XYZ file of C-alpha atoms in Angstrom:
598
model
C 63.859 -0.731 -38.161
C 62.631 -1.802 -34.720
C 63.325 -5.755 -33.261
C 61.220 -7.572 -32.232
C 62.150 -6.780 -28.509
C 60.411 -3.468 -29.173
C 57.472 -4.306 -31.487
C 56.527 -6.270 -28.174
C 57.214 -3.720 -25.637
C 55.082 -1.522 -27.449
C 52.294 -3.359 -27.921
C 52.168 -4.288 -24.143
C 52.721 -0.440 -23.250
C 49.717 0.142 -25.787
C 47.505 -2.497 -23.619
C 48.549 -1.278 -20.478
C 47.411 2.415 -21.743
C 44.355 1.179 -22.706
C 43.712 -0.950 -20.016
C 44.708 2.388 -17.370
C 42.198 4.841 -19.707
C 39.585 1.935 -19.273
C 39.906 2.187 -15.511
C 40.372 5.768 -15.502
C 36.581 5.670 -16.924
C 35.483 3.320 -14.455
C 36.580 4.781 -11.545
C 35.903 8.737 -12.359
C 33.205 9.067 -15.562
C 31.214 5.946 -14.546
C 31.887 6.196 -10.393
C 28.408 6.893 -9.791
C 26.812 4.478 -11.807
C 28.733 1.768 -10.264
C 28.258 2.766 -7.024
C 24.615 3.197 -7.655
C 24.247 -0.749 -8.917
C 26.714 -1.839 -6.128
C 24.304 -0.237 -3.522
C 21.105 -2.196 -5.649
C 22.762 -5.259 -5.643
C 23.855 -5.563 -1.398
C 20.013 -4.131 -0.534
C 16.452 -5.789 -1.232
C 13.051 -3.390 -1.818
C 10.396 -4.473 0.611
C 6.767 -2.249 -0.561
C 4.294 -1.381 1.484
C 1.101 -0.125 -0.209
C -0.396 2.658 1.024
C -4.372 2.665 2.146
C -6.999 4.396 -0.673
C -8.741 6.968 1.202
C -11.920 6.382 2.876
C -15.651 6.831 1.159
C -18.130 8.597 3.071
C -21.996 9.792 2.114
C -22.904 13.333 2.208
C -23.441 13.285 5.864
C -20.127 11.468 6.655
C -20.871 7.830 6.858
C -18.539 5.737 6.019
C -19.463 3.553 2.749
C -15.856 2.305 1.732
C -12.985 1.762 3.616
C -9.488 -0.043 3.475
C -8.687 -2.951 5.868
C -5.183 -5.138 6.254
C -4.647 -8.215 5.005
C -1.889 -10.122 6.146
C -0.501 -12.801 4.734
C 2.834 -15.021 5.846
C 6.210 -14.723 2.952
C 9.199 -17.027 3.572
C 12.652 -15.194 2.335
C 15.102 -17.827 0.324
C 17.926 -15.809 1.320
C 17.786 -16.443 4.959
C 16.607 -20.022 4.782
C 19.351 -21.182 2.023
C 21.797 -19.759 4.535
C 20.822 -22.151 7.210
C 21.670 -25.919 7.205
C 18.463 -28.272 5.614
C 17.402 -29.690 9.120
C 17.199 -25.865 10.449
C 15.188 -25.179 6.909
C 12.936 -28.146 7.679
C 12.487 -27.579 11.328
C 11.609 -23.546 10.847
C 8.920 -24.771 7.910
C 7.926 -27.608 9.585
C 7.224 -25.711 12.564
C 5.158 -23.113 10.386
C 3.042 -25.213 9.042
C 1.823 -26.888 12.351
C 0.966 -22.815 12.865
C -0.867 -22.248 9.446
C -2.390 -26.371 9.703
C -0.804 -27.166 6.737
C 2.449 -29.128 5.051
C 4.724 -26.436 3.662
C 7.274 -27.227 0.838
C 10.622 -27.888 2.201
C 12.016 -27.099 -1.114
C 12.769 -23.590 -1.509
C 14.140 -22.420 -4.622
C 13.501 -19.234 -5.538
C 15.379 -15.530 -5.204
C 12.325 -13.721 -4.023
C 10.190 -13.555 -1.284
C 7.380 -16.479 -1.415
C 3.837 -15.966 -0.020
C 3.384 -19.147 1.768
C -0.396 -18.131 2.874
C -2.499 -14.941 1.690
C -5.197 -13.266 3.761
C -4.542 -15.374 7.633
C -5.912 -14.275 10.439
C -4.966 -11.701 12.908
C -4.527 -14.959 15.461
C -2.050 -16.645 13.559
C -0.163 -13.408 12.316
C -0.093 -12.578 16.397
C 1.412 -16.244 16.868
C 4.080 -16.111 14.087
C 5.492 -12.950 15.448
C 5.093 -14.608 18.616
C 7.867 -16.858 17.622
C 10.287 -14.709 15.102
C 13.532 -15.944 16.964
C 12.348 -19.891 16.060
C 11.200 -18.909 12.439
C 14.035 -17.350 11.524
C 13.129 -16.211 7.382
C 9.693 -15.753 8.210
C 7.691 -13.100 8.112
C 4.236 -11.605 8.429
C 3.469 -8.530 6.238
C 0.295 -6.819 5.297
C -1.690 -4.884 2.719
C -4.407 -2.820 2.976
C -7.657 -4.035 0.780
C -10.880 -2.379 0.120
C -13.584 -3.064 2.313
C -17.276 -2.103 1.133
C -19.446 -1.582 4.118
C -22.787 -2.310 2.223
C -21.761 -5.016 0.094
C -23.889 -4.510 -3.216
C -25.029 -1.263 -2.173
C -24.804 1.683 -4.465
C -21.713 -1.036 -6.458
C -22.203 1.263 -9.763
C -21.327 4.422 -8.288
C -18.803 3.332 -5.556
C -16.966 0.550 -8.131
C -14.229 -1.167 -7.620
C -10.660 -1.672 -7.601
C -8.131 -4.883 -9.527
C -4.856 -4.809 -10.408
C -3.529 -2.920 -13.392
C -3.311 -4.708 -16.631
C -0.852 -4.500 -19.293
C -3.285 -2.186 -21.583
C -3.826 0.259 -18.590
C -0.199 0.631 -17.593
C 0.624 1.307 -21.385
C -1.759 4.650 -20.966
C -0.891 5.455 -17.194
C 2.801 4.372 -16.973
C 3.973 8.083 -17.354
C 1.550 9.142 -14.232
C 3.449 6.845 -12.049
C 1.611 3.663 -12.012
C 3.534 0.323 -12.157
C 3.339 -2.979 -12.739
C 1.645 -5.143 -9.587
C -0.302 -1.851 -8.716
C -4.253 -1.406 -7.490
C -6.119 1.396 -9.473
C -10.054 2.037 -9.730
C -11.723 -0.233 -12.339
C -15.305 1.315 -12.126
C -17.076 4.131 -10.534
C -15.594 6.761 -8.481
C -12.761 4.330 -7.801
C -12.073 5.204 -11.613
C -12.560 8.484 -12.212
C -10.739 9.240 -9.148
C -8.814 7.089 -8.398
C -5.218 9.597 -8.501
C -6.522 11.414 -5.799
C -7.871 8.052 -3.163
C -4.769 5.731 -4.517
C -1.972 7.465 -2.311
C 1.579 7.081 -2.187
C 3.327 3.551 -1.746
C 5.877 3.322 0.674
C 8.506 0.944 1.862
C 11.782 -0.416 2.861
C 15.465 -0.294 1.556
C 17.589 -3.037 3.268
C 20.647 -4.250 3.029
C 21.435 -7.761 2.997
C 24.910 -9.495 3.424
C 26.682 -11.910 0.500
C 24.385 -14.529 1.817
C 21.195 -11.966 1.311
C 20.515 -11.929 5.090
C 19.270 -8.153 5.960
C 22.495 -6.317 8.263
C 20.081 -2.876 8.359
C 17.278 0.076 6.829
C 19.119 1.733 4.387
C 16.035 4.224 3.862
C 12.595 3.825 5.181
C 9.295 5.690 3.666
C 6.432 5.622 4.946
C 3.048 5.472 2.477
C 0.522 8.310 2.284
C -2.878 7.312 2.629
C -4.994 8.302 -0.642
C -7.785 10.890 0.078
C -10.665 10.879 1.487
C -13.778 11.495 -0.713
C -17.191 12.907 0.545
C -19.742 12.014 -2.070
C -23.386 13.216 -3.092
C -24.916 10.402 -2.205
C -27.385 10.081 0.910
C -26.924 6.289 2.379
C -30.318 6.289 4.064
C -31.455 7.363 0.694
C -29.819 4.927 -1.370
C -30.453 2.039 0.480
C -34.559 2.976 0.172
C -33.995 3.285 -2.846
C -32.871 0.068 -3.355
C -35.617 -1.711 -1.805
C -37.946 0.289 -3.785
C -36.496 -1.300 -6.681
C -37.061 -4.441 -5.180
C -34.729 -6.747 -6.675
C -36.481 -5.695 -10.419
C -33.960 -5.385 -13.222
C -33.828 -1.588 -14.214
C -32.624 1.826 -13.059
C -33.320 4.459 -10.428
C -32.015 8.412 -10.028
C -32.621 10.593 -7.640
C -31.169 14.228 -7.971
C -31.216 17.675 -6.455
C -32.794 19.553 -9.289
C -31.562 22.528 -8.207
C -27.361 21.662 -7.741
C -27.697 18.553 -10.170
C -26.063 16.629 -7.036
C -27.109 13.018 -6.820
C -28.520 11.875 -3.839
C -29.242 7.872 -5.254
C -28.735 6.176 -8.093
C -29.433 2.731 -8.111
C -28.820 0.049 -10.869
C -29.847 -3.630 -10.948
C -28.714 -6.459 -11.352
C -25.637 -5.381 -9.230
C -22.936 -7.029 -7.160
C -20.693 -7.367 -4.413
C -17.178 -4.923 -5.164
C -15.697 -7.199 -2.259
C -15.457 -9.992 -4.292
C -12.727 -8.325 -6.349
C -10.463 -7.533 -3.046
C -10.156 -10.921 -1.392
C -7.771 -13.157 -3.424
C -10.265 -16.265 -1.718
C -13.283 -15.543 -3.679
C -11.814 -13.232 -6.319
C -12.985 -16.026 -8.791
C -16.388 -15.535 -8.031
C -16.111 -12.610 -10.785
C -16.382 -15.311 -13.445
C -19.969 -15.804 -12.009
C -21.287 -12.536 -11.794
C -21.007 -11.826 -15.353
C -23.454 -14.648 -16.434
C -26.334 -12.895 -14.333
C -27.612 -10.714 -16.518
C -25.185 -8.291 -17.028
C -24.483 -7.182 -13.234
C -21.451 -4.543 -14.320
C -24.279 -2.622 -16.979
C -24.550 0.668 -14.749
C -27.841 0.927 -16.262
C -28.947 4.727 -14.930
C -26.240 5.541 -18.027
C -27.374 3.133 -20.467
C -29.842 3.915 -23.241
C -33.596 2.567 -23.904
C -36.725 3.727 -26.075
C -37.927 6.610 -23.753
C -41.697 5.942 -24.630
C -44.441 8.663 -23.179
C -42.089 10.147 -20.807
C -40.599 11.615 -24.544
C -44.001 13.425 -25.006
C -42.715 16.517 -23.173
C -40.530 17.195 -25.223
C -42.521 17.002 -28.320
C -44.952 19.293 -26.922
C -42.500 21.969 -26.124
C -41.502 21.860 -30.109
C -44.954 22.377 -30.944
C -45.962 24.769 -28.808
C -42.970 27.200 -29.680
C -42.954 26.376 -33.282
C -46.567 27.359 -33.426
C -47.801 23.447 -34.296
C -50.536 23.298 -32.122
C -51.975 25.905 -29.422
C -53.187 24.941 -26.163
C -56.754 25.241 -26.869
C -56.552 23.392 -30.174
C -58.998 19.736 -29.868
C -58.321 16.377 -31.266
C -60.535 13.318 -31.543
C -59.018 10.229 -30.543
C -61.096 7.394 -31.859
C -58.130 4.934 -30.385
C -56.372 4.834 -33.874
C -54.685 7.194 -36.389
C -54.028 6.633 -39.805
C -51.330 7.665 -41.813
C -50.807 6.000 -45.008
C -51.814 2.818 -45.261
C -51.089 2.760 -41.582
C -53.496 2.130 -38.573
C -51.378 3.052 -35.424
C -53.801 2.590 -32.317
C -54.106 4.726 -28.863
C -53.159 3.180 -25.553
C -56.540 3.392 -24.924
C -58.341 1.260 -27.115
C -61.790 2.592 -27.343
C -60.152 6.231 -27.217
C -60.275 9.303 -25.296
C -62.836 10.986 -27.395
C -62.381 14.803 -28.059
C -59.223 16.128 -26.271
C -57.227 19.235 -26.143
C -53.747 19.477 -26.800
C -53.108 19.552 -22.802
C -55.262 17.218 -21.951
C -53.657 15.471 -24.137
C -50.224 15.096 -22.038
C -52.237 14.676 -18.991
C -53.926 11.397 -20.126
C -50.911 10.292 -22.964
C -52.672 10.278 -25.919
C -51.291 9.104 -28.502
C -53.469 10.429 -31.082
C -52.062 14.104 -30.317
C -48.661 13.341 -30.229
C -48.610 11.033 -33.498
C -50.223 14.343 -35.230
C -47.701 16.808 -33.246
C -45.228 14.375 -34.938
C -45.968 14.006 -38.056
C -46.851 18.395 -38.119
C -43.103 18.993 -36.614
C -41.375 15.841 -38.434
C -38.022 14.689 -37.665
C -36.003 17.710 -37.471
C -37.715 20.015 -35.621
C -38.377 17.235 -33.260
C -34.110 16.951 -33.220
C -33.410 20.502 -32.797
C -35.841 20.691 -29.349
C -34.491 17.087 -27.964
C -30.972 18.337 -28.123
C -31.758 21.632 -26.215
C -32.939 19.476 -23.480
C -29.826 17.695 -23.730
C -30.848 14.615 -25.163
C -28.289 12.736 -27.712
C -25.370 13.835 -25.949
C -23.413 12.828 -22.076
C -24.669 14.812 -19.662
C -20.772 14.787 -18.594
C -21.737 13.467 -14.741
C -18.688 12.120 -13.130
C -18.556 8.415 -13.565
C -17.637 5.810 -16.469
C -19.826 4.245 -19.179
C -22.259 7.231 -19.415
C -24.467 6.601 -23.550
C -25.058 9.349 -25.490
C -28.337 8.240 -26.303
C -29.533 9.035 -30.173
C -31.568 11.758 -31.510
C -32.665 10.890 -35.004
C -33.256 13.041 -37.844
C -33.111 12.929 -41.750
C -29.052 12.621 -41.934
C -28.900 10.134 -39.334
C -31.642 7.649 -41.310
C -29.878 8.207 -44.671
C -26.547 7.596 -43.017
C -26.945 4.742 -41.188
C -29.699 3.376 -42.431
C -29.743 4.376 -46.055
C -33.347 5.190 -45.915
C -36.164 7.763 -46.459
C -37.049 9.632 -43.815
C -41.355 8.432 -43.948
C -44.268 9.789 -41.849
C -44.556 6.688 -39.846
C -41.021 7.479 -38.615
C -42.424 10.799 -37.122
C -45.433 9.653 -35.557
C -43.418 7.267 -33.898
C -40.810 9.925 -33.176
C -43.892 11.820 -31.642
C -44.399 9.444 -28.586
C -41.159 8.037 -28.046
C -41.048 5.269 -30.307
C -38.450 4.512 -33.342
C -34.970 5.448 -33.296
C -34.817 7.362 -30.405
C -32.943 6.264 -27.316
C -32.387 8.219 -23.780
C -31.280 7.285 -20.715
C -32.419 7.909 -17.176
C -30.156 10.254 -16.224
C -30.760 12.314 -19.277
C -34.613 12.191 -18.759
C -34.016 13.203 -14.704
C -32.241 16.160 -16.028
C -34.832 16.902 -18.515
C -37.578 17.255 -15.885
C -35.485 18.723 -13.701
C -35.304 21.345 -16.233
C -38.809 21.895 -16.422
C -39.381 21.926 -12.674
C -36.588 24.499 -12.031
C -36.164 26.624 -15.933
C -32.435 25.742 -16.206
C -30.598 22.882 -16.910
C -27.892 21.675 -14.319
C -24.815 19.373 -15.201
C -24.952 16.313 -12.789
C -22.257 14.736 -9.929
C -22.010 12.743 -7.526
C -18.710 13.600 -5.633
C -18.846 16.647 -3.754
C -15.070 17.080 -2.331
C -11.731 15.025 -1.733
C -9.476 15.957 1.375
C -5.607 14.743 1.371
C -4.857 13.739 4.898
C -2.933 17.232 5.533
C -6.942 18.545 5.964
C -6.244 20.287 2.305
C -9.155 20.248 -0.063
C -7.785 19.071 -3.493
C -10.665 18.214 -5.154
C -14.553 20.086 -4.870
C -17.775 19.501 -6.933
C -19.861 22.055 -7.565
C -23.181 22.863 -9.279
C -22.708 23.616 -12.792
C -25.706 25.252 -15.041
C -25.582 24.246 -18.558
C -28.059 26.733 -19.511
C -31.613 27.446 -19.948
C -34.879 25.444 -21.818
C -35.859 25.811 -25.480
C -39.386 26.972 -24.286
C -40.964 30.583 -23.114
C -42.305 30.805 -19.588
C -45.566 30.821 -20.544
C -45.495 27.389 -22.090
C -43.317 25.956 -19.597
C -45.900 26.850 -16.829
C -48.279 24.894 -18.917
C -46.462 21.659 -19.166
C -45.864 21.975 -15.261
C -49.422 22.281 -14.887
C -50.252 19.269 -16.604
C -47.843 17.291 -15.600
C -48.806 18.176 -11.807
C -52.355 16.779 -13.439
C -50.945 13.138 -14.217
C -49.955 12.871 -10.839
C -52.865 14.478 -9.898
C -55.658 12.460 -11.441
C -54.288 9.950 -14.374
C -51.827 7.863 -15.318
C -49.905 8.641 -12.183
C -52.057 8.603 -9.107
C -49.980 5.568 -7.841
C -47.372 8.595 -7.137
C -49.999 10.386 -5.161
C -48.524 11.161 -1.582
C -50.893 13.789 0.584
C -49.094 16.435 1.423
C -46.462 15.862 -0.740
C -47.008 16.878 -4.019
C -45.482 15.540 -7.306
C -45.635 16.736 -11.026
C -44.089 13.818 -13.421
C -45.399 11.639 -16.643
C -45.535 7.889 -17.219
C -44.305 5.965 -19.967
C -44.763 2.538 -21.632
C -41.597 1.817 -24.119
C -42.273 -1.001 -26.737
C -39.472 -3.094 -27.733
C -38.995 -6.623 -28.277
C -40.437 -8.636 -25.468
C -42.683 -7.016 -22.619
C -42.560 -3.158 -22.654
C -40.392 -1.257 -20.448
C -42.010 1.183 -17.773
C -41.160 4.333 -17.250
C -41.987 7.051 -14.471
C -40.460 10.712 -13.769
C -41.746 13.007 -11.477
C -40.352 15.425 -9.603
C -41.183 17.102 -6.030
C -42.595 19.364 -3.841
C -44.324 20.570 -6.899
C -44.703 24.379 -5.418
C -41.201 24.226 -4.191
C -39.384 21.388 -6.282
C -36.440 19.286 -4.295
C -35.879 16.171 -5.830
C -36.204 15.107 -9.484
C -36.960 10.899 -9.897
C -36.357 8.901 -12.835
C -37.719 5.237 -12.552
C -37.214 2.449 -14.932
C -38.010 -0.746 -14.700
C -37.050 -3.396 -18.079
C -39.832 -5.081 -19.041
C -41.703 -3.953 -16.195
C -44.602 -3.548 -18.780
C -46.897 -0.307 -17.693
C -45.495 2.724 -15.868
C -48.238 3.509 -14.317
C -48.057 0.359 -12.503
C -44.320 -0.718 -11.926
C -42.466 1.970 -11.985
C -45.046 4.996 -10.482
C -45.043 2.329 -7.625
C -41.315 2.457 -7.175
C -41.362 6.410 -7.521
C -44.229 6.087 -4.799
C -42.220 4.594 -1.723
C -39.332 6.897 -2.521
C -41.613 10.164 -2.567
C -42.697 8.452 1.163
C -39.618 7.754 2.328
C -37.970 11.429 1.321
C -41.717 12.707 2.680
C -41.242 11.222 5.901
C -36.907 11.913 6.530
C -36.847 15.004 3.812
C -33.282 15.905 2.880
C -31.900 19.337 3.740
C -28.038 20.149 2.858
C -27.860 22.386 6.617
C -30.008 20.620 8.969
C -31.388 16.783 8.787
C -35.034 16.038 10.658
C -34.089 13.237 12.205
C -30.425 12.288 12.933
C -29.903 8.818 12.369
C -27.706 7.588 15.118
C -23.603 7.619 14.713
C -24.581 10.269 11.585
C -22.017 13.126 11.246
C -21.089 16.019 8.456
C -17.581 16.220 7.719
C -17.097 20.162 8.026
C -13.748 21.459 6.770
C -11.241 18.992 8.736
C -13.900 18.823 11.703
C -16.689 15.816 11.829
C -19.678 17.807 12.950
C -22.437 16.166 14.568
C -26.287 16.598 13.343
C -28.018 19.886 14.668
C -25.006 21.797 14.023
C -25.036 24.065 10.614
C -22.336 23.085 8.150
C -21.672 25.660 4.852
């Protein structure tokens, strides 16, 4: 049997083996791990954010940009390493600087921001002095700067820090907690390729955390820089057109589908979301009418403007001819239903194009109620109404097409004939928006439909094109030739010598169609026309909320546009008149006007 002399040895021999096989694994299995912490621990991250990329028009003016902020941080671990009257002196001292009493008292492990967003003065004066302020320092950030203030806010958007929802879904395509990202607009959609690559500083700091040297040193990428659609001259017409009324305006190539202005309002000021100062001014904004609705996306009754479409069912499902006459007495009746005419004493006999020319709406509550709800349906969605029209920004409505299902699904109703004599001129259940209704003229002016966008290429900073729009055709129209040159005809007519002769420019003809949308309230007002009628450009969509009668409100609106494009008319090679400082960014080159660009 063993003593107790040995029991003893051989439980200290058994520590000591265990306590050698623990170091063993320390020092060989677990070296680099240890190493890798010691390193963390003896060295302090400083970030540095890299810029977004810049924003320019289609003609290479610049529309967003980033700018520095800088703003004055105290580090603990040099200050706690001095005596308290050096600590006192150095803040003291700083605040005479800044013009303001700075806590004395500094307990944290991290650096503090004493003051965000100083001037360049005072940053100048504090570096000035680094051998006084010993633990302070001056850093900066770069921060979004929109040229044009509200200008063009729904398109551009705007940028905030991520939130604890957003990182959840973007964590895994490197975003992190503390980081900027696109909250709207083409800040949103594109924001991986105009967000760039952070950068920064590895130092190492002694037991008492002050820095001894750069460890590693990277410096950020700038995000890319991203040409959109959009003509600035254009856009800013636009907006005075508008006038300050609350509604929607789109102007599009109906050829490409590239937007040239789209213009929403109420709007606001995308600056207010960069500057830590007024960033509570936010809070505000959203009281005022809903300023953030990007209402060129969002869906309303589509009124007359509708009646297009209901002709082109009727025509092609053999409803009505061309020649076929109605007599409008300024009231229908259906039922025990008296639905009245715009027009209250009526327009008398009237042909089924005629009819579309002056808006009847004795023709189209019969073209309804012949074609009913799901013929109606079928045509609306080959136009493309009901579903996204897939353009290349956030909060785009499908809008709603109606038919027999949808009633007795949501509604749990009957299908009844006063349904589709409303359906007929826009009225009921059906809901558009006014980028679906510029693409449906645009349609009719050109025989195809084209998918919308409004950014036409991003460059990295290497020169390398990572990102290009392009036009897109979705397909053709639900209507033969024949009838299609019809409808242009008449709708040239509105313009012409009806409902919208405001829209009359000489020399510059347009083909479009009012429309007055009832709702609760004052009627909305509606106008889309689209131009040179012999040669069509442009495509406008004009709505104004509660603006009443379209012939009035919104043709008006239409109106100065058609002058303004009349008078500076867009070309994608050449421009009229070069507006001064105005480039195209060719390739990696800015090329000034009068020079061709591809």
């Amino acid at each position: 049997m063993l003593n107790k002399n040995q029991v003893l040895f051989g439980a200290i021999m058994a520590i000591f083996a265990l306590l050698f096989l623990r170091l063993v694994h320390l020092q060989i299995t677990e070296r680099g791990k240890y190493i890798k912490l010691a390193i963390e621990n003896a060295a302090k991250t400083v970030a540095e954010p890299a810029p977004r990329g810049v924003i320019y028009d289609r003609f290479g003016r610049v529309m967003v940009e980033s700018r520095p902020i800088f703003s004055v941080r105290v580090l603990p671990y040099v200050l706690n390493a001095k005596s308290k009257n050096e600590r006192e002196k150095i803040l003291n001292e700083l605040g005479k600087i800044l013009g303001e009493k700075i806590d004395t008292k500094v307990t944290a492990a991290e650096p503090i921001i004493v003051k965000d967003n100083i001037s360049l003065t005072t940053a100048i004066r504090i570096e000035e002095r680094k051998r006084e302020l010993a633990g302070v320092v001056v850093t900066s950030r770069p921060v979004r700067l929109y040229k044009y203030n509200n200008l063009a806010s729904h398109i551009l958007g705007h940028v905030g820090e991520i939130e604890a929802e957003e990182l959840v879904k973007s964590r895994r395509k490197g975003y992190r907690l503390g980081d900027v990202i696109g909250k709207d607009g083409v800040e949103k959609i594109y924001d991986k390729y105009v967000r760039g690559k952070d950068g920064g500083k590895k130092i190492e700091v002694d037991v008492y955390g002050s820095p001894t040297r750069v460890l590693e040193s990277l410096e950020p990428v700038p995000g890319g820089d991203m040409k959109l659609t959009l003509d600035l001259k254009l856009q800013q017409a636009v907006e005075k057109a508008l006038g300050g009324r609350e509604g929607a305006v789109v102007v599009m190539d109906v050829k490409s589908g590239e937007i040239l202005a789209l213009a929403s309002y109420p709007n606001y000021d995308p600056n207010v979301f960069t500057d830590p100062l007024i960033n509570w001014k936010w809070k505000e904004l959203g009281k005022k009418n809903h300023p953030f609705m990007n209402r060129p996306l969002a869906h309303y009754p589509p009124g007359s403007i509708f009646k297009v479409i209901t002709l082109a069912a009727a025509l092609e499902e053999g409803k009505t001819t061309t020649t076929e006459v109605f007599d409008c007495k300024g009231y229908y009746r259906v039922n025990n239903r008296i639905a009245k005419c715009w027009l209250e004493g009526g327009h008398g006999p009237v042909d089924t194009l005629e009819g579309l020319v002056w808006s009847c709406d004795i023709v189209f509550y019969e073209l309804g109620k012949r074609l009913g709800p799901d013929l109606i349906a079928k045509y609306a969605k080959k136009f493309g109404l009901g579903e996204r029209t897939k353009i290349d920004l956030p909060q785009e409505k499908r809008g709603n097409v109606p038919d027999r299902r949808w009633k007795k699904k949501y509604l749990k109703e009957n299908w009844y004939d006063g349904d589709s004599i409303n359906y007929g001129i826009g009225q009921g259940f059906v809901q558009v928006t006014p980028l679906q209704m510029a693409s449906v003229y645009a349609g009719i002016a050109t025989g195809r439909r084209v998918k919308p966008y409004v950014v036409d290429e991003i460059m990295n900073k290497a020169g390398q094109i990572v990102y290009k729009g392009k036009t897109e055709v979705i397909g053709g129209l639900p209507i033969s030739e024949k009838n299609l040159e019809y409808m242009r005809a008449m709708l040239r007519q509105v313009v012409n010598r009806a409902t919208g002769v405001a829209a009359r420019i000489p020399g510059f003809p347009a083909a479009g169609k009012t429309g007055t949308a009832e709702n609760p309230g004052k009627a909305h007002a509606w106008f889309i026309c689209y131009a040179p009628y012999d040669d069509p450009e442009i495509v406008i969509s004009v709505f104004v909320a509660h603006g009443e009668h379209g012939d009035k409100a919104s043709a008006y609106v239409a109106r100065d546009i058609l002058k303004w494009y009349k008078q500076y008319r867009f070309r994608k090679v050449y421009s009229p008149e070069p507006y001064e400082g105005q480039y195209i960014l060719h390739g990696k080159r800015r090329v000034p006007y009068g020079v061709a660009s591809e």
